[in-house]
PDB file of C-alpha atoms and ligand atoms in Angstrom:
ATOM      1  CA  MET A   1     -52.363  16.402 -34.860  1.00  0.00           C
ATOM      2  CA  SER A   2     -56.162  16.225 -35.168  1.00  0.00           C
ATOM      3  CA  GLU A   3     -57.911  16.812 -38.491  1.00  0.00           C
ATOM      4  CA  THR A   4     -59.518  19.960 -37.072  1.00  0.00           C
ATOM      5  CA  ALA A   5     -56.202  21.391 -35.942  1.00  0.00           C
ATOM      6  CA  LEU A   6     -54.653  20.573 -39.295  1.00  0.00           C
ATOM      7  CA  HIS A   7     -57.542  22.138 -41.191  1.00  0.00           C
ATOM      8  CA  ASP A   8     -57.037  25.367 -39.283  1.00  0.00           C
ATOM      9  CA  LEU A   9     -53.552  25.563 -40.784  1.00  0.00           C
ATOM     10  CA  LEU A  10     -54.567  24.936 -44.346  1.00  0.00           C
ATOM     11  CA  LEU A  11     -56.188  27.827 -46.066  1.00  0.00           C
ATOM     12  CA  SER A  12     -55.446  31.506 -45.592  1.00  0.00           C
ATOM     13  CA  GLY A  13     -55.172  34.286 -43.046  1.00  0.00           C
ATOM     14  CA  SER A  14     -54.891  38.062 -43.322  1.00  0.00           C
ATOM     15  CA  PHE A  15     -53.353  40.908 -41.391  1.00  0.00           C
ATOM     16  CA  ARG A  16     -53.070  44.632 -41.956  1.00  0.00           C
ATOM     17  CA  VAL A  17     -49.948  46.774 -42.189  1.00  0.00           C
ATOM     18  CA  GLY A  18     -51.367  50.289 -42.064  1.00  0.00           C
ATOM     19  CA  ARG A  19     -53.482  50.549 -45.241  1.00  0.00           C
ATOM     20  CA  THR A  20     -51.946  47.413 -46.777  1.00  0.00           C
ATOM     21  CA  LEU A  21     -53.727  44.081 -46.490  1.00  0.00           C
ATOM     22  CA  VAL A  22     -51.531  40.970 -46.467  1.00  0.00           C
ATOM     23  CA  THR A  23     -53.046  37.508 -46.934  1.00  0.00           C
ATOM     24  CA  HIS A  24     -51.032  34.325 -46.490  1.00  0.00           C
ATOM     25  CA  LEU A  25     -52.418  31.937 -49.132  1.00  0.00           C
ATOM     26  CA  SER A  26     -51.824  28.208 -48.777  1.00  0.00           C
ATOM     27  CA  ASP A  27     -50.856  25.988 -51.664  1.00  0.00           C
ATOM     28  CA  GLY A  28     -50.922  22.957 -49.390  1.00  0.00           C
ATOM     29  CA  VAL A  29     -49.635  21.631 -46.088  1.00  0.00           C
ATOM     30  CA  VAL A  30     -47.326  18.709 -45.498  1.00  0.00           C
ATOM     31  CA  VAL A  31     -46.793  17.226 -42.039  1.00  0.00           C
ATOM     32  CA  GLU A  32     -43.395  15.557 -41.882  1.00  0.00           C
ATOM     33  CA  PRO A  33     -40.083  15.448 -39.994  1.00  0.00           C
ATOM     34  CA  ARG A  34     -37.961  18.540 -40.593  1.00  0.00           C
ATOM     35  CA  ALA A  35     -34.603  17.874 -38.939  1.00  0.00           C
ATOM     36  CA  ASN A  36     -33.129  19.484 -42.075  1.00  0.00           C
ATOM     37  CA  TRP A  37     -34.258  22.867 -40.721  1.00  0.00           C
ATOM     38  CA  PHE A  38     -31.575  22.441 -38.043  1.00  0.00           C
ATOM     39  CA  HIS A  39     -28.841  21.110 -40.266  1.00  0.00           C
ATOM     40  CA  GLY A  40     -25.765  19.809 -38.464  1.00  0.00           C
ATOM     41  CA  VAL A  41     -27.138  20.786 -35.031  1.00  0.00           C
ATOM     42  CA  ASP A  42     -27.224  18.167 -32.270  1.00  0.00           C
ATOM     43  CA  PRO A  43     -30.921  17.191 -31.900  1.00  0.00           C
ATOM     44  CA  ALA A  44     -30.454  17.400 -28.127  1.00  0.00           C
ATOM     45  CA  CYS A  45     -30.034  21.167 -28.656  1.00  0.00           C
ATOM     46  CA  TRP A  46     -32.938  21.939 -31.025  1.00  0.00           C
ATOM     47  CA  MET A  47     -35.553  19.395 -29.877  1.00  0.00           C
ATOM     48  CA  PRO A  48     -36.386  21.039 -26.519  1.00  0.00           C
ATOM     49  CA  VAL A  49     -36.480  24.518 -28.132  1.00  0.00           C
ATOM     50  CA  VAL A  50     -39.106  23.500 -30.695  1.00  0.00           C
ATOM     51  CA  GLY A  51     -40.949  21.089 -28.403  1.00  0.00           C
ATOM     52  CA  ALA A  52     -40.033  17.964 -30.389  1.00  0.00           C
ATOM     53  CA  GLY A  53     -39.826  14.602 -28.643  1.00  0.00           C
ATOM     54  CA  SER A  54     -37.603  13.060 -31.297  1.00  0.00           C
ATOM     55  CA  PRO A  55     -35.667  14.147 -34.418  1.00  0.00           C
ATOM     56  CA  ASP A  56     -38.467  12.502 -36.429  1.00  0.00           C
ATOM     57  CA  THR A  57     -41.256  14.558 -34.852  1.00  0.00           C
ATOM     58  CA  PRO A  58     -43.450  15.829 -37.731  1.00  0.00           C
ATOM     59  CA  PHE A  59     -43.894  19.553 -38.316  1.00  0.00           C
ATOM     60  CA  PRO A  60     -46.681  21.204 -40.307  1.00  0.00           C
ATOM     61  CA  VAL A  61     -45.071  22.835 -43.355  1.00  0.00           C
ATOM     62  CA  THR A  62     -47.138  25.339 -45.315  1.00  0.00           C
ATOM     63  CA  PHE A  63     -46.422  25.997 -48.982  1.00  0.00           C
ATOM     64  CA  GLY A  64     -47.829  29.014 -50.793  1.00  0.00           C
ATOM     65  CA  GLY A  65     -47.329  32.764 -50.928  1.00  0.00           C
ATOM     66  CA  PHE A  66     -48.593  36.147 -49.772  1.00  0.00           C
ATOM     67  CA  LEU A  67     -51.112  38.413 -51.476  1.00  0.00           C
ATOM     68  CA  VAL A  68     -50.164  42.054 -50.791  1.00  0.00           C
ATOM     69  CA  GLN A  69     -52.897  44.604 -51.508  1.00  0.00           C
ATOM     70  CA  THR A  70     -52.070  48.290 -51.167  1.00  0.00           C
ATOM     71  CA  PRO A  71     -54.668  50.902 -52.136  1.00  0.00           C
ATOM     72  CA  ASP A  72     -53.046  51.026 -55.616  1.00  0.00           C
ATOM     73  CA  THR A  73     -51.331  47.707 -56.314  1.00  0.00           C
ATOM     74  CA  THR A  74     -51.908  43.961 -56.105  1.00  0.00           C
ATOM     75  CA  THR A  75     -48.748  41.911 -55.633  1.00  0.00           C
ATOM     76  CA  MET A  76     -48.024  38.265 -55.005  1.00  0.00           C
ATOM     77  CA  PHE A  77     -44.889  37.431 -53.011  1.00  0.00           C
ATOM     78  CA  ASP A  78     -44.154  33.836 -54.023  1.00  0.00           C
ATOM     79  CA  CYS A  79     -46.862  31.638 -55.508  1.00  0.00           C
ATOM     80  CA  GLY A  80     -46.488  28.093 -54.191  1.00  0.00           C
ATOM     81  CA  ILE A  81     -45.731  24.761 -55.816  1.00  0.00           C
ATOM     82  CA  GLY A  82     -48.405  24.842 -58.485  1.00  0.00           C
ATOM     83  CA  PRO A  83     -49.561  21.966 -60.675  1.00  0.00           C
ATOM     84  CA  LEU A  84     -46.717  19.722 -59.459  1.00  0.00           C
ATOM     85  CA  ALA A  85     -47.793  19.867 -55.792  1.00  0.00           C
ATOM     86  CA  ARG A  86     -49.304  16.404 -55.556  1.00  0.00           C
ATOM     87  CA  SER A  87     -46.527  14.659 -57.463  1.00  0.00           C
ATOM     88  CA  MET A  88     -43.773  16.401 -55.475  1.00  0.00           C
ATOM     89  CA  PHE A  89     -45.467  15.782 -52.120  1.00  0.00           C
ATOM     90  CA  PRO A  90     -47.838  12.789 -52.324  1.00  0.00           C
ATOM     91  CA  GLY A  91     -49.097  13.343 -48.754  1.00  0.00           C
ATOM     92  CA  ILE A  92     -49.891  17.035 -49.233  1.00  0.00           C
ATOM     93  CA  ARG A  93     -53.299  18.400 -48.119  1.00  0.00           C
ATOM     94  CA  GLU A  94     -54.955  21.011 -50.349  1.00  0.00           C
ATOM     95  CA  GLY A  95     -51.900  20.817 -52.615  1.00  0.00           C
ATOM     96  CA  GLY A  96     -51.850  23.065 -55.662  1.00  0.00           C
ATOM     97  CA  ASN A  97     -54.945  25.034 -54.574  1.00  0.00           C
ATOM     98  CA  LEU A  98     -53.409  28.502 -54.193  1.00  0.00           C
ATOM     99  CA  LEU A  99     -55.501  29.921 -57.028  1.00  0.00           C
ATOM    100  CA  HIS A 100     -58.668  28.877 -55.161  1.00  0.00           C
ATOM    101  CA  ARG A 101     -57.368  30.722 -52.108  1.00  0.00           C
ATOM    102  CA  LEU A 102     -56.694  33.771 -54.308  1.00  0.00           C
ATOM    103  CA  GLU A 103     -60.252  33.612 -55.640  1.00  0.00           C
ATOM    104  CA  GLU A 104     -61.595  33.406 -52.069  1.00  0.00           C
ATOM    105  CA  ALA A 105     -59.635  36.598 -51.345  1.00  0.00           C
ATOM    106  CA  GLY A 106     -61.586  38.229 -54.181  1.00  0.00           C
ATOM    107  CA  VAL A 107     -58.719  38.470 -56.661  1.00  0.00           C
ATOM    108  CA  ALA A 108     -58.519  36.945 -60.157  1.00  0.00           C
ATOM    109  CA  PRO A 109     -55.051  35.946 -61.455  1.00  0.00           C
ATOM    110  CA  GLY A 110     -55.376  38.595 -64.184  1.00  0.00           C
ATOM    111  CA  GLU A 111     -55.752  41.301 -61.507  1.00  0.00           C
ATOM    112  CA  VAL A 112     -52.296  40.644 -60.037  1.00  0.00           C
ATOM    113  CA  ASP A 113     -49.941  43.478 -61.098  1.00  0.00           C
ATOM    114  CA  ARG A 114     -46.633  41.949 -59.993  1.00  0.00           C
ATOM    115  CA  VAL A 115     -45.332  38.637 -58.745  1.00  0.00           C
ATOM    116  CA  VAL A 116     -42.155  38.926 -56.691  1.00  0.00           C
ATOM    117  CA  ILE A 117     -40.334  35.627 -56.324  1.00  0.00           C
ATOM    118  CA  SER A 118     -38.169  35.237 -53.220  1.00  0.00           C
ATOM    119  CA  HIS A 119     -36.110  32.573 -54.995  1.00  0.00           C
ATOM    120  CA  LEU A 120     -36.503  29.975 -57.705  1.00  0.00           C
ATOM    121  CA  HIS A 121     -37.080  26.804 -55.756  1.00  0.00           C
ATOM    122  CA  LEU A 122     -40.095  25.154 -57.339  1.00  0.00           C
ATOM    123  CA  ASP A 123     -42.226  25.472 -54.213  1.00  0.00           C
ATOM    124  CA  HIS A 124     -42.065  29.279 -54.554  1.00  0.00           C
ATOM    125  CA  CYS A 125     -42.556  29.847 -58.271  1.00  0.00           C
ATOM    126  CA  GLY A 126     -44.648  26.861 -59.415  1.00  0.00           C
ATOM    127  CA  HIS A 127     -47.886  28.701 -60.155  1.00  0.00           C
ATOM    128  CA  LEU A 128     -46.176  31.167 -62.511  1.00  0.00           C
ATOM    129  CA  LEU A 129     -46.992  28.790 -65.372  1.00  0.00           C
ATOM    130  CA  LYS A 130     -50.115  26.763 -66.094  1.00  0.00           C
ATOM    131  CA  PRO A 131     -49.711  23.095 -67.030  1.00  0.00           C
ATOM    132  CA  ASP A 132     -49.788  24.129 -70.724  1.00  0.00           C
ATOM    133  CA  GLY A 133     -46.841  26.498 -70.145  1.00  0.00           C
ATOM    134  CA  SER A 134     -48.827  29.735 -70.462  1.00  0.00           C
ATOM    135  CA  LEU A 135     -48.692  32.512 -67.848  1.00  0.00           C
ATOM    136  CA  THR A 136     -51.041  32.181 -64.865  1.00  0.00           C
ATOM    137  CA  PHE A 137     -50.829  35.850 -63.895  1.00  0.00           C
ATOM    138  CA  GLU A 138     -51.169  37.152 -67.439  1.00  0.00           C
ATOM    139  CA  SER A 139     -50.945  40.880 -66.610  1.00  0.00           C
ATOM    140  CA  ALA A 140     -48.150  40.639 -64.059  1.00  0.00           C
ATOM    141  CA  GLU A 141     -44.486  41.569 -64.186  1.00  0.00           C
ATOM    142  CA  VAL A 142     -42.357  38.915 -62.486  1.00  0.00           C
ATOM    143  CA  TRP A 143     -39.573  40.331 -60.290  1.00  0.00           C
ATOM    144  CA  LEU A 144     -36.381  38.558 -59.235  1.00  0.00           C
ATOM    145  CA  HIS A 145     -32.926  39.538 -58.047  1.00  0.00           C
ATOM    146  CA  HIS A 146     -30.572  39.376 -61.034  1.00  0.00           C
ATOM    147  CA  ARG A 147     -28.235  36.953 -59.193  1.00  0.00           C
ATOM    148  CA  GLU A 148     -31.113  34.502 -58.854  1.00  0.00           C
ATOM    149  CA  ALA A 149     -31.709  34.330 -62.595  1.00  0.00           C
ATOM    150  CA  GLU A 150     -27.963  34.087 -63.252  1.00  0.00           C
ATOM    151  CA  TYR A 151     -27.436  31.353 -60.656  1.00  0.00           C
ATOM    152  CA  TRP A 152     -30.129  29.064 -62.082  1.00  0.00           C
ATOM    153  CA  ARG A 153     -28.708  29.500 -65.570  1.00  0.00           C
ATOM    154  CA  SER A 154     -25.198  28.613 -64.353  1.00  0.00           C
ATOM    155  CA  ALA A 155     -23.440  25.286 -63.782  1.00  0.00           C
ATOM    156  CA  ALA A 156     -23.446  26.102 -60.037  1.00  0.00           C
ATOM    157  CA  ALA A 157     -27.156  25.211 -59.856  1.00  0.00           C
ATOM    158  CA  ALA A 158     -26.547  21.650 -61.092  1.00  0.00           C
ATOM    159  CA  GLY A 159     -26.878  20.168 -57.589  1.00  0.00           C
ATOM    160  CA  ASN A 160     -29.961  22.211 -56.677  1.00  0.00           C
ATOM    161  CA  ILE A 161     -33.623  21.297 -57.215  1.00  0.00           C
ATOM    162  CA  GLU A 162     -34.608  20.700 -60.866  1.00  0.00           C
ATOM    163  CA  PRO A 163     -32.505  23.439 -62.512  1.00  0.00           C
ATOM    164  CA  ALA A 164     -33.562  22.376 -66.014  1.00  0.00           C
ATOM    165  CA  ARG A 165     -37.212  22.953 -65.129  1.00  0.00           C
ATOM    166  CA  ILE A 166     -36.371  26.338 -63.590  1.00  0.00           C
ATOM    167  CA  ARG A 167     -34.540  27.343 -66.763  1.00  0.00           C
ATOM    168  CA  ARG A 168     -37.680  26.504 -68.744  1.00  0.00           C
ATOM    169  CA  TYR A 169     -39.646  28.788 -66.392  1.00  0.00           C
ATOM    170  CA  LEU A 170     -37.113  31.581 -66.945  1.00  0.00           C
ATOM    171  CA  ASP A 171     -37.244  31.081 -70.703  1.00  0.00           C
ATOM    172  CA  ALA A 172     -41.046  31.271 -70.705  1.00  0.00           C
ATOM    173  CA  LEU A 173     -41.068  34.459 -68.614  1.00  0.00           C
ATOM    174  CA  GLN A 174     -38.380  36.028 -70.744  1.00  0.00           C
ATOM    175  CA  SER A 175     -40.022  35.236 -74.059  1.00  0.00           C
ATOM    176  CA  ALA A 176     -43.331  36.618 -72.733  1.00  0.00           C
ATOM    177  CA  GLY A 177     -41.470  39.848 -71.878  1.00  0.00           C
ATOM    178  CA  VAL A 178     -42.583  39.869 -68.218  1.00  0.00           C
ATOM    179  CA  LEU A 179     -39.316  39.055 -66.423  1.00  0.00           C
ATOM    180  CA  ARG A 180     -37.825  41.989 -64.465  1.00  0.00           C
ATOM    181  CA  THR A 181     -34.626  41.857 -62.427  1.00  0.00           C
ATOM    182  CA  TYR A 182     -33.105  44.253 -59.904  1.00  0.00           C
ATOM    183  CA  ALA A 183     -29.707  44.639 -58.231  1.00  0.00           C
ATOM    184  CA  ASP A 184     -29.921  46.882 -55.150  1.00  0.00           C
ATOM    185  CA  GLU A 185     -32.697  47.278 -52.608  1.00  0.00           C
ATOM    186  CA  PHE A 186     -35.435  49.468 -54.015  1.00  0.00           C
ATOM    187  CA  GLU A 187     -39.050  50.499 -53.620  1.00  0.00           C
ATOM    188  CA  LEU A 188     -41.105  48.653 -56.219  1.00  0.00           C
ATOM    189  CA  SER A 189     -44.063  50.901 -55.430  1.00  0.00           C
ATOM    190  CA  PRO A 190     -44.894  53.066 -52.411  1.00  0.00           C
ATOM    191  CA  GLY A 191     -44.526  50.946 -49.279  1.00  0.00           C
ATOM    192  CA  VAL A 192     -43.305  47.801 -51.065  1.00  0.00           C
ATOM    193  CA  ARG A 193     -39.503  47.320 -50.878  1.00  0.00           C
ATOM    194  CA  LEU A 194     -37.452  44.454 -52.288  1.00  0.00           C
ATOM    195  CA  ILE A 195     -34.400  43.548 -50.212  1.00  0.00           C
ATOM    196  CA  PRO A 196     -31.560  41.377 -51.515  1.00  0.00           C
ATOM    197  CA  SER A 197     -31.069  38.687 -48.870  1.00  0.00           C
ATOM    198  CA  PRO A 198     -28.588  36.086 -50.163  1.00  0.00           C
ATOM    199  CA  GLY A 199     -27.850  32.758 -48.546  1.00  0.00           C
ATOM    200  CA  HIS A 200     -30.642  30.248 -49.050  1.00  0.00           C
ATOM    201  CA  THR A 201     -29.966  30.956 -52.728  1.00  0.00           C
ATOM    202  CA  PRO A 202     -27.556  33.580 -54.133  1.00  0.00           C
ATOM    203  CA  GLY A 203     -30.336  35.938 -55.255  1.00  0.00           C
ATOM    204  CA  HIS A 204     -32.899  35.484 -52.502  1.00  0.00           C
ATOM    205  CA  THR A 205     -35.274  38.447 -51.953  1.00  0.00           C
ATOM    206  CA  ALA A 206     -37.195  39.552 -48.863  1.00  0.00           C
ATOM    207  CA  MET A 207     -40.044  42.066 -48.910  1.00  0.00           C
ATOM    208  CA  LEU A 208     -40.526  44.980 -46.526  1.00  0.00           C
ATOM    209  CA  LEU A 209     -44.000  46.510 -46.376  1.00  0.00           C
ATOM    210  CA  SER A 210     -44.577  49.924 -44.826  1.00  0.00           C
ATOM    211  CA  SER A 211     -47.780  51.894 -44.465  1.00  0.00           C
ATOM    212  CA  ALA A 212     -48.990  54.566 -42.053  1.00  0.00           C
ATOM    213  CA  GLY A 213     -46.037  53.977 -39.718  1.00  0.00           C
ATOM    214  CA  ALA A 214     -46.482  50.184 -39.579  1.00  0.00           C
ATOM    215  CA  HIS A 215     -44.064  47.657 -41.079  1.00  0.00           C
ATOM    216  CA  ALA A 216     -44.001  43.965 -41.941  1.00  0.00           C
ATOM    217  CA  MET A 217     -41.196  41.823 -43.281  1.00  0.00           C
ATOM    218  CA  LEU A 218     -41.956  38.799 -45.454  1.00  0.00           C
ATOM    219  CA  LEU A 219     -38.877  36.628 -45.083  1.00  0.00           C
ATOM    220  CA  GLY A 220     -39.152  34.016 -47.820  1.00  0.00           C
ATOM    221  CA  ASP A 221     -36.926  31.082 -46.882  1.00  0.00           C
ATOM    222  CA  ILE A 222     -34.612  33.082 -44.600  1.00  0.00           C
ATOM    223  CA  VAL A 223     -36.405  31.327 -41.725  1.00  0.00           C
ATOM    224  CA  HIS A 224     -38.502  28.170 -41.650  1.00  0.00           C
ATOM    225  CA  HIS A 225     -39.304  28.062 -37.936  1.00  0.00           C
ATOM    226  CA  THR A 226     -39.646  30.760 -35.286  1.00  0.00           C
ATOM    227  CA  ALA A 227     -36.704  29.144 -33.424  1.00  0.00           C
ATOM    228  CA  HIS A 228     -34.467  30.499 -36.200  1.00  0.00           C
ATOM    229  CA  PHE A 229     -34.927  34.041 -34.859  1.00  0.00           C
ATOM    230  CA  THR A 230     -33.253  33.155 -31.580  1.00  0.00           C
ATOM    231  CA  HIS A 231     -30.847  30.604 -33.117  1.00  0.00           C
ATOM    232  CA  PRO A 232     -29.642  32.185 -36.369  1.00  0.00           C
ATOM    233  CA  ARG A 233     -26.843  29.618 -36.732  1.00  0.00           C
ATOM    234  CA  TRP A 234     -29.400  26.809 -37.077  1.00  0.00           C
ATOM    235  CA  LEU A 235     -29.461  26.765 -40.859  1.00  0.00           C
ATOM    236  CA  GLN A 236     -31.475  24.823 -43.395  1.00  0.00           C
ATOM    237  CA  SER A 237     -29.768  22.007 -45.304  1.00  0.00           C
ATOM    238  CA  TYR A 238     -30.660  23.518 -48.711  1.00  0.00           C
ATOM    239  CA  ASP A 239     -28.836  26.819 -48.087  1.00  0.00           C
ATOM    240  CA  VAL A 240     -26.437  27.433 -50.983  1.00  0.00           C
ATOM    241  CA  GLU A 241     -24.337  30.037 -49.125  1.00  0.00           C
ATOM    242  CA  PRO A 242     -24.639  29.241 -45.405  1.00  0.00           C
ATOM    243  CA  GLU A 243     -22.409  32.082 -44.169  1.00  0.00           C
ATOM    244  CA  SER A 244     -24.473  34.562 -46.194  1.00  0.00           C
ATOM    245  CA  SER A 245     -27.651  33.055 -44.733  1.00  0.00           C
ATOM    246  CA  PHE A 246     -26.358  33.735 -41.242  1.00  0.00           C
ATOM    247  CA  ALA A 247     -25.294  37.314 -42.099  1.00  0.00           C
ATOM    248  CA  THR A 248     -28.623  37.989 -43.845  1.00  0.00           C
ATOM    249  CA  ARG A 249     -30.545  36.785 -40.813  1.00  0.00           C
ATOM    250  CA  LEU A 250     -28.654  39.074 -38.422  1.00  0.00           C
ATOM    251  CA  GLU A 251     -29.036  42.070 -40.724  1.00  0.00           C
ATOM    252  CA  LEU A 252     -32.764  41.619 -41.290  1.00  0.00           C
ATOM    253  CA  PHE A 253     -33.566  40.687 -37.685  1.00  0.00           C
ATOM    254  CA  ASP A 254     -31.748  43.872 -36.552  1.00  0.00           C
ATOM    255  CA  ARG A 255     -33.716  45.904 -39.071  1.00  0.00           C
ATOM    256  CA  ALA A 256     -37.030  44.317 -38.071  1.00  0.00           C
ATOM    257  CA  ALA A 257     -36.245  45.070 -34.433  1.00  0.00           C
ATOM    258  CA  ARG A 258     -35.408  48.718 -35.203  1.00  0.00           C
ATOM    259  CA  LEU A 259     -38.623  49.159 -37.193  1.00  0.00           C
ATOM    260  CA  GLY A 260     -40.842  47.173 -34.831  1.00  0.00           C
ATOM    261  CA  ALA A 261     -41.847  45.206 -37.931  1.00  0.00           C
ATOM    262  CA  VAL A 262     -44.102  42.181 -37.884  1.00  0.00           C
ATOM    263  CA  VAL A 263     -42.168  39.204 -39.275  1.00  0.00           C
ATOM    264  CA  THR A 264     -43.468  36.083 -40.993  1.00  0.00           C
ATOM    265  CA  ALA A 265     -42.371  33.511 -43.565  1.00  0.00           C
ATOM    266  CA  VAL A 266     -44.098  31.386 -46.142  1.00  0.00           C
ATOM    267  CA  HIS A 267     -43.467  27.908 -44.718  1.00  0.00           C
ATOM    268  CA  MET A 268     -44.790  28.771 -41.257  1.00  0.00           C
ATOM    269  CA  PRO A 269     -48.289  27.712 -40.196  1.00  0.00           C
ATOM    270  CA  ILE A 270     -50.992  30.177 -41.234  1.00  0.00           C
ATOM    271  CA  LEU A 271     -51.082  32.673 -39.608  1.00  0.00           C
ATOM    272  CA  THR A 272     -47.713  33.046 -37.797  1.00  0.00           C
ATOM    273  CA  LEU A 273     -46.917  36.650 -36.835  1.00  0.00           C
ATOM    274  CA  GLY A 274     -44.406  38.009 -34.366  1.00  0.00           C
ATOM    275  CA  THR A 275     -41.882  40.718 -33.673  1.00  0.00           C
ATOM    276  CA  VAL A 276     -38.171  40.646 -32.863  1.00  0.00           C
ATOM    277  CA  THR A 277     -36.107  42.498 -30.292  1.00  0.00           C
ATOM    278  CA  THR A 278     -32.345  42.594 -29.875  1.00  0.00           C
ATOM    279  CA  THR A 279     -30.460  41.501 -26.782  1.00  0.00           C
ATOM    280  CA  GLY A 280     -27.474  43.319 -25.283  1.00  0.00           C
ATOM    281  CA  SER A 281     -25.132  40.681 -26.694  1.00  0.00           C
ATOM    282  CA  GLY A 282     -26.273  41.060 -30.331  1.00  0.00           C
ATOM    283  CA  GLY A 283     -28.772  38.208 -30.239  1.00  0.00           C
ATOM    284  CA  HIS A 284     -32.490  38.337 -30.953  1.00  0.00           C
ATOM    285  CA  VAL A 285     -35.667  37.353 -29.170  1.00  0.00           C
ATOM    286  CA  TYR A 286     -38.867  36.421 -31.010  1.00  0.00           C
ATOM    287  CA  HIS A 287     -42.197  37.554 -29.575  1.00  0.00           C
ATOM    288  CA  PRO A 288     -45.272  35.790 -30.999  1.00  0.00           C
ATOM    289  CA  ALA A 289     -48.102  38.186 -31.777  1.00  0.00           C
ATOM    290  CA  PRO A 290     -51.512  37.422 -30.312  1.00  0.00           C
ATOM    291  CA  PRO A 291     -53.633  35.410 -32.770  1.00  0.00           C
ATOM    292  CA  HIS A 292     -55.044  37.649 -35.507  1.00  0.00           C
ATOM    293  CA  ARG A 293     -58.583  37.119 -36.585  1.00  0.00           C
ATOM    294  CA  PRO A 294     -58.988  37.094 -40.375  1.00  0.00           C
ATOM    295  CA  VAL A 295     -60.058  40.461 -41.738  1.00  0.00           C
ATOM    296  CA  GLY A 296     -62.124  41.277 -44.798  1.00  0.00           C
ATOM    297  CA  GLN A 297     -61.238  43.230 -47.890  1.00  0.00           C
ATOM    298  CA  PRO A 298     -60.482  46.942 -47.516  1.00  0.00           C
TER     299      PRO A 298
HETATM  300 ZN1   ZN B 301     -39.204  26.952 -49.692  1.00  0.00          ZN
END
């Protein structure tokens, strides 16, 4: 991949959902093999679908989050790796720079009302705390599914990624009084819904945005590649509850198809937008949207 092509993937890109502006903010891009996105699948099956010449073909992997601006609220959905970006991924480009991308979008961290975390892997919640342990988004509530907080505090998380560090994050949020949890799908504010979507982790959350008859679904780590829409059994190696991941995918893909929602996910290249339709046999087809030009502030 040329430097120019890589640079185009790095920074940010926006799209509108009715009166809501959504901006995918990068916290860095890694280019590396990702056979673990197709865990246990014969490479002869997935390679031709994703255009890979070998199981070691590198993929661009974006880290970061989405800035969601409705006329009344400013929300982050996930917030990247944070200060640990360069130590976790030594080859990362623009690693740890999500707050610069936020500033370029015209938003200061103190202006963010809520941060919704899809799940507590470090690459999704890292910017919640500054290196000194204080809150980055000092005015924001931090929303999680209650099972997510419980899972990371339990012995079941022992084999997952840095549970002790995640517990320190939870402790800091709790003692600052900003941690909020929810159980059933609900509307956090008009047009911003949180949807329990277990599988990748037990308390994973997706976000559904609706405005003026338009819809978009931010899928967290339910999908990592657009091939997952048509091959929902191709799961990621980190999934804690693989059967739930599969069920969650079918449920949300069906819902996105019914709504005509735009779908995207945080690890996809910026800006990856598409829609989903169902097939007669219960499968799904992904339709890439035409490239969106970046748009300005409302
Ligand atoms: Zn992730």
